[in-house]
mmCIF file of C-alpha atoms in Angstrom:
data_model
loop_
_atom_site.group_PDB
_atom_site.id
_atom_site.type_symbol
_atom_site.label_atom_id
_atom_site.label_comp_id
_atom_site.label_asym_id
_atom_site.label_seq_id
_atom_site.Cartn_x
_atom_site.Cartn_y
_atom_site.Cartn_z
ATOM 1 C CA LEU A 138 -23.428 -14.776 7.537
ATOM 2 C CA CYS A 139 -21.199 -18.363 8.722
ATOM 3 C CA ILE A 140 -21.194 -16.671 12.406
ATOM 4 C CA ALA A 141 -24.981 -15.854 12.040
ATOM 5 C CA VAL A 142 -26.412 -19.209 11.213
ATOM 6 C CA LEU A 143 -24.292 -20.552 14.028
ATOM 7 C CA ALA A 144 -25.894 -18.427 16.694
ATOM 8 C CA GLY A 145 -29.222 -19.152 15.122
ATOM 9 C CA PHE A 146 -28.268 -23.140 15.800
ATOM 10 C CA GLY A 147 -27.093 -22.270 19.325
ATOM 11 C CA PHE A 148 -30.621 -20.515 19.903
ATOM 12 C CA ASP A 149 -32.540 -22.833 18.617
ATOM 13 C CA TYR A 150 -30.742 -25.682 20.583
ATOM 14 C CA LEU A 151 -31.273 -23.494 23.547
ATOM 15 C CA ARG A 152 -35.253 -23.009 22.786
ATOM 16 C CA LYS A 153 -35.552 -26.880 22.351
ATOM 17 C CA HIS A 154 -33.936 -28.273 25.193
ATOM 18 C CA GLN A 155 -35.667 -27.092 28.172
ATOM 19 C CA SER A 156 -32.390 -28.001 30.534
ATOM 20 C CA ARG A 157 -32.382 -25.483 33.586
ATOM 21 C CA LEU A 158 -29.500 -23.625 31.625
ATOM 22 C CA SER A 159 -31.203 -23.415 28.396
ATOM 23 C CA PHE A 160 -34.274 -22.019 29.939
ATOM 24 C CA VAL A 161 -32.495 -19.272 31.985
ATOM 25 C CA VAL A 162 -29.874 -18.384 28.969
ATOM 26 C CA SER A 163 -33.180 -18.504 26.469
ATOM 27 C CA ARG A 164 -34.760 -16.008 28.738
ATOM 28 C CA LEU A 165 -31.813 -13.524 29.372
ATOM 29 C CA THR A 166 -30.336 -13.470 25.965
ATOM 30 C CA PHE A 167 -32.937 -10.729 24.900
ATOM 31 C CA LEU A 168 -32.333 -8.994 28.355
ATOM 32 C CA ILE A 169 -28.404 -8.801 28.009
ATOM 33 C CA SER A 170 -28.624 -7.789 24.243
ATOM 34 C CA GLY A 171 -30.447 -4.889 24.138
ATOM 35 C CA LEU A 172 -29.369 -3.433 27.647
ATOM 36 C CA ALA A 173 -25.711 -3.818 25.802
ATOM 37 C CA GLY A 174 -27.061 -1.790 22.796
ATOM 38 C CA LEU A 175 -28.852 0.500 25.364
ATOM 39 C CA GLY A 176 -25.525 0.864 27.457
ATOM 40 C CA LEU A 177 -23.125 1.420 24.371
ATOM 41 C CA LEU A 178 -25.666 4.355 22.659
ATOM 42 C CA ALA A 179 -25.841 6.077 25.964
ATOM 43 C CA THR A 180 -22.351 5.788 26.908
ATOM 44 C CA LEU A 181 -21.745 7.463 23.560
ATOM 45 C CA ALA A 182 -24.337 10.012 23.937
ATOM 46 C CA ILE A 183 -23.131 10.820 27.722
ATOM 47 C CA ILE A 184 -19.143 11.077 26.047
ATOM 48 C CA ARG A 185 -20.488 13.558 23.267
ATOM 49 C CA LEU A 186 -22.453 15.728 26.004
ATOM 50 C CA ASN A 187 -19.158 15.920 28.109
ATOM 51 C CA PHE A 188 -16.445 15.581 25.314
ATOM 52 C CA ALA A 189 -14.228 18.043 27.061
ATOM 53 C CA ARG A 190 -14.341 15.621 30.597
ATOM 54 C CA PHE A 191 -13.579 12.602 28.555
ATOM 55 C CA GLU A 192 -10.866 13.954 26.016
ATOM 56 C CA PRO A 193 -7.816 13.437 28.294
ATOM 57 C CA THR A 194 -8.446 9.885 28.393
ATOM 58 C CA LEU A 195 -9.507 9.330 24.989
ATOM 59 C CA THR A 196 -6.288 10.926 23.833
ATOM 60 C CA ARG A 197 -4.488 8.541 26.195
ATOM 61 C CA LEU A 198 -6.195 5.641 24.531
ATOM 62 C CA LEU A 199 -5.028 6.989 20.583
ATOM 63 C CA ASN A 200 -1.872 6.873 21.654
ATOM 64 C CA ASP A 201 -1.612 3.545 23.059
ATOM 65 C CA LEU A 202 -3.154 2.359 19.634
ATOM 66 C CA ALA A 203 -0.689 1.043 17.314
ATOM 67 C CA LEU A 204 -0.431 4.044 14.545
ATOM 68 C CA ALA A 205 -3.753 5.520 15.432
ATOM 69 C CA ASN A 206 -2.149 8.937 16.236
ATOM 70 C CA THR A 207 -0.514 8.717 12.941
ATOM 71 C CA ALA A 208 -4.529 8.513 11.204
ATOM 72 C CA PHE A 209 -6.293 10.529 13.172
ATOM 73 C CA ALA A 210 -5.270 14.178 14.109
ATOM 74 C CA ASP A 211 -6.778 14.033 17.681
ATOM 75 C CA ALA A 212 -9.234 12.414 20.127
ATOM 76 C CA ARG A 213 -12.216 14.741 18.793
ATOM 77 C CA MET A 214 -11.415 13.233 14.877
ATOM 78 C CA PHE A 215 -11.014 9.793 16.466
ATOM 79 C CA PHE A 216 -14.059 9.611 18.646
ATOM 80 C CA SER A 217 -16.108 11.237 15.489
ATOM 81 C CA TYR A 218 -15.121 8.385 13.294
ATOM 82 C CA GLU A 219 -15.159 5.406 15.845
ATOM 83 C CA ALA A 220 -18.567 6.503 17.382
ATOM 84 C CA ALA A 221 -20.464 5.798 14.277
ATOM 85 C CA TRP A 222 -19.356 2.102 14.440
ATOM 86 C CA ILE A 223 -19.869 1.768 18.176
ATOM 87 C CA ALA A 224 -23.233 3.667 17.481
ATOM 88 C CA ARG A 225 -24.234 1.286 14.935
ATOM 89 C CA LEU A 226 -23.584 -1.989 16.892
ATOM 90 C CA GLY A 227 -25.245 -0.257 19.678
ATOM 91 C CA GLY A 228 -28.342 -0.363 17.262
ATOM 92 C CA LEU A 229 -27.426 -3.921 16.337
ATOM 93 C CA LEU A 230 -27.809 -5.305 19.460
ATOM 94 C CA LEU A 231 -30.793 -3.084 20.741
ATOM 95 C CA ALA A 232 -32.653 -4.637 17.506
ATOM 96 C CA SER A 233 -31.408 -7.932 18.510
ATOM 97 C CA GLY A 234 -32.694 -7.626 21.817
ATOM 98 C CA ILE A 235 -36.215 -6.641 20.675
ATOM 99 C CA ILE A 236 -36.268 -9.562 18.252
ATOM 100 C CA LEU A 237 -35.136 -12.092 20.699
ATOM 101 C CA TYR A 238 -38.135 -10.949 22.906
ATOM 102 C CA LEU A 239 -40.308 -11.344 20.181
ATOM 103 C CA ALA A 240 -39.171 -14.567 19.761
ATOM 104 C CA HIS A 241 -39.001 -15.490 23.467
ATOM 105 C CA ARG A 242 -43.230 -14.567 23.120
ATOM 106 C CA SER A 243 -43.599 -16.236 20.158
ATOM 107 C CA HIS A 244 -44.456 -13.353 18.455
ATOM 108 C CA ARG A 245 -45.384 -14.199 14.305
ATOM 109 C CA LEU A 246 -43.162 -11.607 13.067
ATOM 110 C CA TRP A 247 -39.660 -12.290 14.745
ATOM 111 C CA GLN A 248 -38.436 -14.914 11.871
ATOM 112 C CA SER A 249 -39.057 -12.122 9.547
ATOM 113 C CA ALA A 250 -37.599 -9.570 11.165
ATOM 114 C CA ALA A 251 -34.498 -11.430 12.407
ATOM 115 C CA ILE A 252 -33.772 -11.902 8.961
ATOM 116 C CA LEU A 253 -34.235 -8.739 7.793
ATOM 117 C CA LEU A 254 -31.665 -7.806 10.780
ATOM 118 C CA ILE A 255 -28.926 -10.101 10.011
ATOM 119 C CA ALA A 256 -29.403 -8.465 5.916
ATOM 120 C CA LEU A 257 -29.083 -5.409 7.664
ATOM 121 C CA ASP A 258 -26.040 -6.262 9.085
ATOM 122 C CA LEU A 259 -24.069 -7.576 6.725
ATOM 123 C CA LEU A 260 -25.062 -4.879 4.103
ATOM 124 C CA THR A 261 -24.013 -1.875 6.520
ATOM 125 C CA ALA A 262 -20.847 -3.915 7.735
ATOM 126 C CA SER A 263 -19.097 -3.933 3.885
ATOM 127 C CA ALA A 264 -21.280 -0.838 2.854
ATOM 128 C CA GLY A 265 -18.303 1.206 1.764
ATOM 129 C CA PHE A 266 -15.396 -0.875 2.404
ATOM 130 C CA ASN A 267 -14.779 -2.839 -0.378
ATOM 131 C CA SER A 268 -13.569 0.079 -2.678
ATOM 132 C CA ALA A 269 -13.180 0.067 -5.958
ATOM 133 C CA ALA A 270 -10.343 1.565 -8.305
ATOM 134 C CA ASP A 271 -9.533 2.132 -12.100
ATOM 135 C CA PRO A 272 -7.434 -1.006 -13.610
ATOM 136 C CA ALA A 273 -5.505 1.114 -15.535
ATOM 137 C CA ILE A 274 -3.565 1.841 -12.422
ATOM 138 C CA LEU A 275 -1.909 -1.532 -12.549
ATOM 139 C CA SER A 276 -0.408 -0.539 -16.060
ATOM 140 C CA TYR A 277 0.948 2.665 -14.977
ATOM 141 C CA THR A 278 5.220 2.164 -14.684
ATOM 142 C CA PRO A 279 6.897 4.288 -12.198
ATOM 143 C CA PRO A 280 9.651 6.052 -13.774
ATOM 144 C CA VAL A 281 12.069 4.741 -11.179
ATOM 145 C CA VAL A 282 11.049 1.137 -12.173
ATOM 146 C CA GLU A 283 11.712 2.042 -16.015
ATOM 147 C CA PHE A 284 14.882 3.133 -15.078
ATOM 148 C CA LEU A 285 15.770 0.096 -13.003
ATOM 149 C CA LYS A 286 14.335 -2.396 -15.861
ATOM 150 C CA GLN A 287 17.040 -0.855 -18.117
ATOM 151 C CA ASP A 288 19.436 -3.112 -16.788
ATOM 152 C CA THR A 289 18.664 -6.824 -17.622
ATOM 153 C CA SER A 290 21.541 -8.327 -15.569
ATOM 154 C CA PHE A 291 20.528 -10.364 -12.778
ATOM 155 C CA TRP A 292 20.541 -7.791 -9.601
ATOM 156 C CA ARG A 293 18.087 -7.447 -6.464
ATOM 157 C CA PHE A 294 17.788 -3.960 -4.743
ATOM 158 C CA THR A 295 16.874 -2.524 -1.173
ATOM 159 C CA THR A 296 15.836 0.715 0.527
ATOM 160 C CA PHE A 297 17.590 3.383 2.636
ATOM 161 C CA ASP A 298 15.235 4.556 4.849
ATOM 162 C CA PRO A 299 16.608 6.416 8.103
ATOM 163 C CA GLU A 300 13.444 8.335 8.813
ATOM 164 C CA GLY A 301 10.935 5.700 8.307
ATOM 165 C CA LYS A 302 9.161 6.975 5.131
ATOM 166 C CA LYS A 303 9.091 3.970 3.383
ATOM 167 C CA PRO A 304 9.891 4.668 -0.216
ATOM 168 C CA PHE A 305 9.062 1.752 -2.546
ATOM 169 C CA ASN A 306 7.635 0.010 0.292
ATOM 170 C CA ALA A 307 8.392 -4.147 1.001
ATOM 171 C CA ASN A 308 6.197 -6.496 -2.176
ATOM 172 C CA ALA A 309 6.160 -3.454 -4.111
ATOM 173 C CA GLY A 310 8.984 -4.829 -6.321
ATOM 174 C CA TRP A 311 6.485 -7.795 -7.097
ATOM 175 C CA PHE A 312 4.211 -6.011 -9.339
ATOM 176 C CA PHE A 313 7.082 -5.367 -11.498
ATOM 177 C CA ASP A 314 9.049 -8.533 -11.565
ATOM 178 C CA LEU A 315 12.049 -6.680 -9.339
ATOM 179 C CA TYR A 316 14.250 -8.355 -6.967
ATOM 180 C CA ASP A 317 13.933 -7.178 -3.345
ATOM 181 C CA VAL A 318 16.027 -8.604 -0.241
ATOM 182 C CA ARG A 319 13.224 -6.981 2.072
ATOM 183 C CA GLY A 320 9.480 -8.406 2.261
ATOM 184 C CA TYR A 321 6.593 -8.256 4.084
ATOM 185 C CA ASP A 322 5.316 -12.044 4.676
ATOM 186 C CA SER A 323 3.933 -13.882 7.755
ATOM 187 C CA ILE A 324 6.410 -16.566 6.928
ATOM 188 C CA ILE A 325 10.431 -16.397 6.567
ATOM 189 C CA PRO A 326 12.869 -18.327 7.315
ATOM 190 C CA LYS A 327 14.533 -18.233 10.538
ATOM 191 C CA GLN A 328 18.068 -18.628 8.449
ATOM 192 C CA TYR A 329 17.116 -15.695 6.187
ATOM 193 C CA ALA A 330 16.190 -13.868 9.743
ATOM 194 C CA GLU A 331 19.591 -14.306 11.102
ATOM 195 C CA TYR A 332 21.170 -13.532 7.892
ATOM 196 C CA MET A 333 19.818 -9.985 7.369
ATOM 197 C CA SER A 334 20.036 -9.230 11.142
ATOM 198 C CA LEU A 335 23.821 -9.458 10.706
ATOM 199 C CA ILE A 336 23.817 -6.346 8.338
ATOM 200 C CA GLN A 337 21.468 -4.963 10.763
ATOM 201 C CA PRO A 338 18.778 -5.589 13.774
ATOM 202 C CA GLN A 339 15.660 -6.753 12.430
ATOM 203 C CA GLY A 340 13.281 -4.784 14.455
ATOM 204 C CA GLU A 341 10.440 -5.120 12.364
ATOM 205 C CA LEU A 342 10.422 -8.632 12.474
ATOM 206 C CA GLN A 343 7.821 -8.784 14.962
ATOM 207 C CA TYR A 344 5.260 -7.568 12.270
ATOM 208 C CA ASN A 345 6.272 -10.035 9.807
ATOM 209 C CA ARG A 346 8.716 -7.903 7.936
ATOM 210 C CA ILE A 347 12.550 -7.444 6.321
ATOM 211 C CA ALA A 348 13.430 -4.111 7.309
ATOM 212 C CA PRO A 349 14.836 -1.377 4.875
ATOM 213 C CA ILE A 350 18.428 -0.488 5.792
ATOM 214 C CA ASP A 351 18.306 2.267 8.232
ATOM 215 C CA ASN A 352 21.770 2.446 9.605
ATOM 216 C CA PRO A 353 24.378 4.123 7.373
ATOM 217 C CA SER A 354 27.215 1.800 7.843
ATOM 218 C CA SER A 355 25.065 -1.199 7.072
ATOM 219 C CA LEU A 356 24.967 -0.222 3.598
ATOM 220 C CA ASP A 357 28.912 -0.982 3.462
ATOM 221 C CA SER A 358 28.169 -4.805 4.884
ATOM 222 C CA PRO A 359 29.714 -7.277 2.434
ATOM 223 C CA LEU A 360 26.532 -9.209 3.626
ATOM 224 C CA LEU A 361 24.767 -7.083 1.608
ATOM 225 C CA ASP A 362 27.140 -7.515 -1.456
ATOM 226 C CA LEU A 363 26.951 -11.134 -1.230
ATOM 227 C CA LEU A 364 22.846 -10.919 -1.444
ATOM 228 C CA ASN A 365 23.556 -9.295 -5.023
ATOM 229 C CA VAL A 366 22.085 -5.879 -3.951
ATOM 230 C CA LYS A 367 23.147 -3.937 -7.035
ATOM 231 C CA TYR A 368 20.762 -0.936 -6.402
ATOM 232 C CA VAL A 369 19.398 1.170 -3.418
ATOM 233 C CA ILE A 370 16.477 3.231 -3.348
ATOM 234 C CA SER A 371 16.410 6.102 -0.891
ATOM 235 C CA LEU A 372 14.788 9.510 -0.333
ATOM 236 C CA ALA A 373 17.710 10.265 2.028
ATOM 237 C CA ASP A 374 21.563 11.422 0.419
ATOM 238 C CA ILE A 375 23.937 8.379 0.704
ATOM 239 C CA ALA A 376 27.590 9.737 1.161
ATOM 240 C CA SER A 377 29.598 6.414 1.413
ATOM 241 C CA PRO A 378 32.135 6.355 -1.670
ATOM 242 C CA LYS A 379 30.740 2.805 -2.065
ATOM 243 C CA TYR A 380 27.487 4.201 -3.895
ATOM 244 C CA LYS A 381 27.000 6.055 -7.028
ATOM 245 C CA LEU A 382 24.428 8.396 -7.657
ATOM 246 C CA VAL A 383 22.663 7.475 -10.572
ATOM 247 C CA TYR A 384 18.837 8.408 -10.861
ATOM 248 C CA ASN A 385 17.617 11.463 -8.975
ATOM 249 C CA ALA A 386 13.859 12.312 -9.692
ATOM 250 C CA GLU A 387 11.067 11.469 -7.370
ATOM 251 C CA VAL A 388 13.126 9.194 -5.538
ATOM 252 C CA LYS A 389 17.103 8.728 -5.386
ATOM 253 C CA VAL A 390 18.773 5.562 -7.003
ATOM 254 C CA TYR A 391 22.139 4.465 -5.436
ATOM 255 C CA GLU A 392 24.212 1.805 -7.728
ATOM 256 C CA ASN A 393 26.262 -0.402 -5.312
ATOM 257 C CA LEU A 394 29.958 -0.453 -6.647
ATOM 258 C CA GLY A 395 30.690 -3.575 -4.735
ATOM 259 C CA VAL A 396 27.885 -5.843 -5.532
ATOM 260 C CA SER A 397 28.416 -9.690 -6.078
ATOM 261 C CA PRO A 398 27.553 -11.773 -8.968
ATOM 262 C CA ARG A 399 24.390 -13.560 -8.633
ATOM 263 C CA ALA A 400 26.550 -16.874 -9.037
ATOM 264 C CA PHE A 401 30.132 -17.078 -9.039
ATOM 265 C CA THR A 402 32.973 -19.537 -8.109
ATOM 266 C CA LEU A 403 35.357 -19.338 -5.187
ATOM 267 C CA PRO A 404 38.831 -21.685 -5.098
ATOM 268 C CA ALA A 405 37.982 -24.600 -3.073
ATOM 269 C CA ASP A 406 40.855 -23.947 -0.793
ATOM 270 C CA CYS A 407 39.318 -20.868 0.148
ATOM 271 C CA ALA A 408 36.894 -21.854 2.474
ATOM 272 C CA LEU A 409 35.985 -21.614 6.202
ATOM 273 C CA ALA A 410 33.992 -23.705 8.731
ATOM 274 C CA THR A 411 33.330 -22.886 11.773
ATOM 275 C CA ASP A 412 30.998 -23.460 14.840
ATOM 276 C CA ASN A 413 30.286 -19.824 15.648
ATOM 277 C CA LEU A 414 28.829 -18.872 11.882
ATOM 278 C CA ALA A 415 27.641 -15.116 12.793
ATOM 279 C CA ALA A 416 31.340 -14.434 14.380
ATOM 280 C CA ALA A 417 33.291 -15.960 11.171
ATOM 281 C CA LEU A 418 30.644 -13.635 8.600
ATOM 282 C CA GLN A 419 31.280 -10.750 10.428
ATOM 283 C CA THR A 420 35.324 -11.629 10.173
ATOM 284 C CA TYR A 421 36.076 -13.094 7.196
ATOM 285 C CA ASP A 422 34.439 -11.486 3.946
ATOM 286 C CA PRO A 423 32.047 -13.911 2.218
ATOM 287 C CA ARG A 424 32.660 -12.556 -1.005
ATOM 288 C CA HIS A 425 36.203 -14.339 -1.408
ATOM 289 C CA PHE A 426 35.769 -16.834 1.596
ATOM 290 C CA ALA A 427 33.151 -19.813 1.280
ATOM 291 C CA ILE A 428 32.073 -20.084 5.117
ATOM 292 C CA PHE A 429 30.503 -23.271 6.074
ATOM 293 C CA ASP A 430 28.701 -24.011 9.370
ATOM 294 C CA SER A 431 30.326 -26.857 11.014
ATOM 295 C CA PRO A 432 27.343 -29.396 10.152
ATOM 296 C CA THR A 433 27.478 -28.415 6.746
ATOM 297 C CA ALA A 434 31.327 -28.685 6.811
ATOM 298 C CA SER A 435 31.224 -32.469 7.951
ATOM 299 C CA ARG A 436 29.439 -33.576 4.269
ATOM 300 C CA LEU A 437 32.609 -31.752 2.633
ATOM 301 C CA GLN A 438 35.044 -34.206 1.083
ATOM 302 C CA THR A 439 37.858 -31.808 2.751
ATOM 303 C CA ALA A 440 36.650 -31.525 6.043
ATOM 304 C CA PRO A 441 38.766 -31.444 8.768
ATOM 305 C CA THR A 442 39.893 -34.789 10.185
ATOM 306 C CA PRO A 443 39.311 -35.133 14.082
ATOM 307 C CA ALA A 444 42.551 -34.283 14.685
ATOM 308 C CA GLN A 445 41.923 -30.568 12.900
ATOM 309 C CA PRO A 446 40.761 -27.692 15.129
ATOM 310 C CA PRO A 447 36.704 -26.775 14.399
ATOM 311 C CA ASP A 448 38.111 -23.853 12.943
ATOM 312 C CA TYR A 449 39.900 -23.860 10.175
ATOM 313 C CA LEU A 450 40.994 -21.030 6.998
ATOM 314 C CA THR A 451 42.785 -21.237 3.925
ATOM 315 C CA THR A 452 46.207 -19.832 4.403
ATOM 316 C CA ARG A 453 45.560 -18.126 0.983
ATOM 317 C CA PRO A 454 46.052 -14.096 0.495
ATOM 318 C CA LEU A 455 42.812 -12.547 -0.043
ATOM 319 C CA ASP A 456 43.876 -11.435 -3.385
ATOM 320 C CA GLN A 457 43.902 -14.879 -4.001
ATOM 321 C CA CYS A 458 40.522 -15.682 -3.462
ATOM 322 C CA PRO A 459 38.543 -14.148 -5.970
ATOM 323 C CA ALA A 460 35.511 -14.755 -7.015
ATOM 324 C CA ILE A 461 34.601 -15.535 -10.746
ATOM 325 C CA ALA A 462 31.090 -14.665 -11.963
ATOM 326 C CA ALA A 463 29.381 -17.435 -13.252
ATOM 327 C CA ASP A 464 26.685 -17.368 -16.622
ATOM 328 C CA ILE A 465 23.428 -17.917 -15.687
ATOM 329 C CA LEU A 466 22.069 -19.885 -18.583
ATOM 330 C CA SER A 467 18.133 -20.046 -17.169
ATOM 331 C CA TYR A 468 16.298 -18.922 -14.243
ATOM 332 C CA GLY A 469 13.175 -19.845 -13.187
ATOM 333 C CA ILE A 470 11.308 -20.249 -9.476
ATOM 334 C CA ASN A 471 12.118 -23.300 -9.128
ATOM 335 C CA GLU A 472 14.929 -24.583 -11.752
ATOM 336 C CA VAL A 473 18.025 -22.353 -12.495
ATOM 337 C CA THR A 474 21.243 -23.491 -14.995
ATOM 338 C CA ILE A 475 24.513 -22.049 -14.574
ATOM 339 C CA ASN A 476 27.822 -22.650 -16.713
ATOM 340 C CA VAL A 477 31.024 -22.125 -15.221
ATOM 341 C CA GLY A 478 34.563 -22.385 -17.434
ATOM 342 C CA PRO A 479 37.546 -23.815 -16.862
ATOM 343 C CA ILE A 480 38.090 -23.809 -13.139
ATOM 344 C CA GLU A 481 40.502 -25.362 -10.540
ATOM 345 C CA PRO A 482 38.631 -27.021 -7.910
ATOM 346 C CA ALA A 483 35.897 -24.697 -6.432
ATOM 347 C CA TYR A 484 32.724 -24.056 -4.799
ATOM 348 C CA LEU A 485 29.941 -22.732 -6.810
ATOM 349 C CA ILE A 486 28.084 -20.138 -4.984
ATOM 350 C CA LEU A 487 24.354 -19.018 -6.042
ATOM 351 C CA ALA A 488 23.243 -16.224 -3.722
ATOM 352 C CA ASP A 489 19.384 -17.902 -3.655
ATOM 353 C CA SER A 490 18.510 -19.144 -0.327
ATOM 354 C CA TYR A 491 18.954 -22.508 0.948
ATOM 355 C CA ALA A 492 15.904 -24.759 1.436
ATOM 356 C CA ASN A 493 15.198 -28.711 1.987
ATOM 357 C CA GLY A 494 13.844 -29.884 -1.618
ATOM 358 C CA TRP A 495 16.810 -28.071 -3.655
ATOM 359 C CA ARG A 496 18.887 -30.376 -5.767
ATOM 360 C CA ALA A 497 21.601 -30.169 -7.806
ATOM 361 C CA PHE A 498 22.976 -31.717 -10.637
ATOM 362 C CA VAL A 499 26.438 -31.111 -12.711
ATOM 363 C CA ARG A 500 27.269 -32.128 -16.149
ATOM 364 C CA PRO A 501 30.030 -31.693 -18.802
ATOM 365 C CA VAL A 502 29.473 -28.299 -20.718
ATOM 366 C CA GLY A 503 27.787 -29.441 -23.851
ATOM 367 C CA THR A 504 26.780 -32.412 -23.118
ATOM 368 C CA ASP A 505 22.754 -32.890 -22.151
ATOM 369 C CA GLN A 506 20.871 -33.937 -19.387
ATOM 370 C CA LYS A 507 21.518 -37.576 -19.553
ATOM 371 C CA SER A 508 24.907 -37.299 -18.698
ATOM 372 C CA GLU A 509 23.980 -35.736 -15.379
ATOM 373 C CA THR A 510 25.142 -36.156 -12.137
ATOM 374 C CA GLU A 511 23.423 -35.362 -8.767
ATOM 375 C CA VAL A 512 26.057 -33.636 -5.986
ATOM 376 C CA PRO A 513 25.768 -32.695 -2.666
ATOM 377 C CA LEU A 514 23.746 -29.343 -2.037
ATOM 378 C CA LEU A 515 25.406 -27.212 0.593
ATOM 379 C CA ARG A 516 24.498 -24.297 2.473
ATOM 380 C CA VAL A 517 27.079 -21.586 2.335
ATOM 381 C CA ASP A 518 27.198 -18.502 4.217
ATOM 382 C CA GLY A 519 24.407 -19.369 6.735
ATOM 383 C CA ASN A 520 21.926 -18.914 3.950
ATOM 384 C CA PHE A 521 22.825 -19.570 0.471
ATOM 385 C CA ARG A 522 23.087 -22.428 -2.263
ATOM 386 C CA ALA A 523 26.830 -23.627 -3.232
ATOM 387 C CA VAL A 524 28.068 -27.006 -4.652
ATOM 388 C CA LYS A 525 31.737 -28.425 -4.808
ATOM 389 C CA LEU A 526 33.001 -29.029 -8.510
ATOM 390 C CA GLU A 527 35.910 -30.545 -9.386
ATOM 391 C CA ALA A 528 38.456 -29.169 -11.906
ATOM 392 C CA THR A 529 37.841 -29.008 -15.607
ATOM 393 C CA GLN A 530 39.326 -27.573 -18.460
ATOM 394 C CA SER A 531 36.041 -27.479 -20.457
ATOM 395 C CA GLY A 532 33.499 -26.206 -18.089
ATOM 396 C CA TRP A 533 30.784 -27.432 -16.114
ATOM 397 C CA THR A 534 27.074 -26.774 -16.250
ATOM 398 C CA ILE A 535 25.462 -26.765 -13.206
ATOM 399 C CA ARG A 536 21.222 -27.731 -12.472
ATOM 400 C CA PHE A 537 19.353 -26.381 -9.120
ATOM 401 C CA LYS A 538 16.050 -28.381 -9.172
ATOM 402 C CA TYR A 539 13.521 -27.166 -6.556
ATOM 403 C CA SER A 540 11.744 -31.161 -5.838
#
């Protein structure tokens, strides 16, 4: 409707301002519109009457259009569907040409005819397009979701999809308040896309999508564990001993036995600072080492001195860098509160994406927010939130707040 109104303004302007250009345009519009409509209708008729001759060209067009050959069985089906829309366009253009000719001749019917044509165009464009469905479907819970929601702890899921069938497609988890590491969205933070590309190449990012796992070896990545991926939904079998089949019906659900907690602490000297974050994440196990990029590391109290090399690593053995789960007291979209017990100096890592605007506050366990002290919020492992905590025998309460 807006386009029709703007077109009317433009045509009216040309009609009232008798410059040489407007004089020519106002007299050619009906001819151009009418001939374009006749041309489209004639082309459709020629193709229909000589379909065998045009079928190879239509087949190539079908195969060149993204995913069109998954919707149409062949060129004949493709043409029969598209021809109706092109014929409608041709008819509208032809009718427009006739009405513009009447306007050019100042015929008394042209305005009424224009209103009727615009109304017809708007009605036919949307007729049958805005489908309706029984809203009761929104209250249906698939059996696999009923199974997953029995686990009331904090966890995320993804799908294993080696054949491209897209079980439990991205964003479907939103209907059921399930946390998915995939996503189909036009705004995906670069840091998250880069993190996910270390698990496996993100070939669907050109379509704004964090892809499911399609490579079996990617399922064993510690980076997937660090994302708190406890469950993997799949139509295919997963052979890795790291995964246990826990549901087998309309889809399969595998439990990741190596999953990391949503929030946990690591000893402060189990840390690594690096100029090559991607290499470090694929070399050192981020479930046992807090890995910081050099700009972030420069904000740490224990940052290396200029005499030290840019990369440094604790000398602790791996088995002396245990990840200790923290207690999540409350978890909202812009505020998370966590308790940790007695600890040596440590990093608290929350496996949620770091972003500017998040802040962190620390207070002794059992005290109120008046006792809080703001502490630097760090980006760890290229994507997650972390704070450095001093040793305590009584424990700390840490509050992450988006502001």
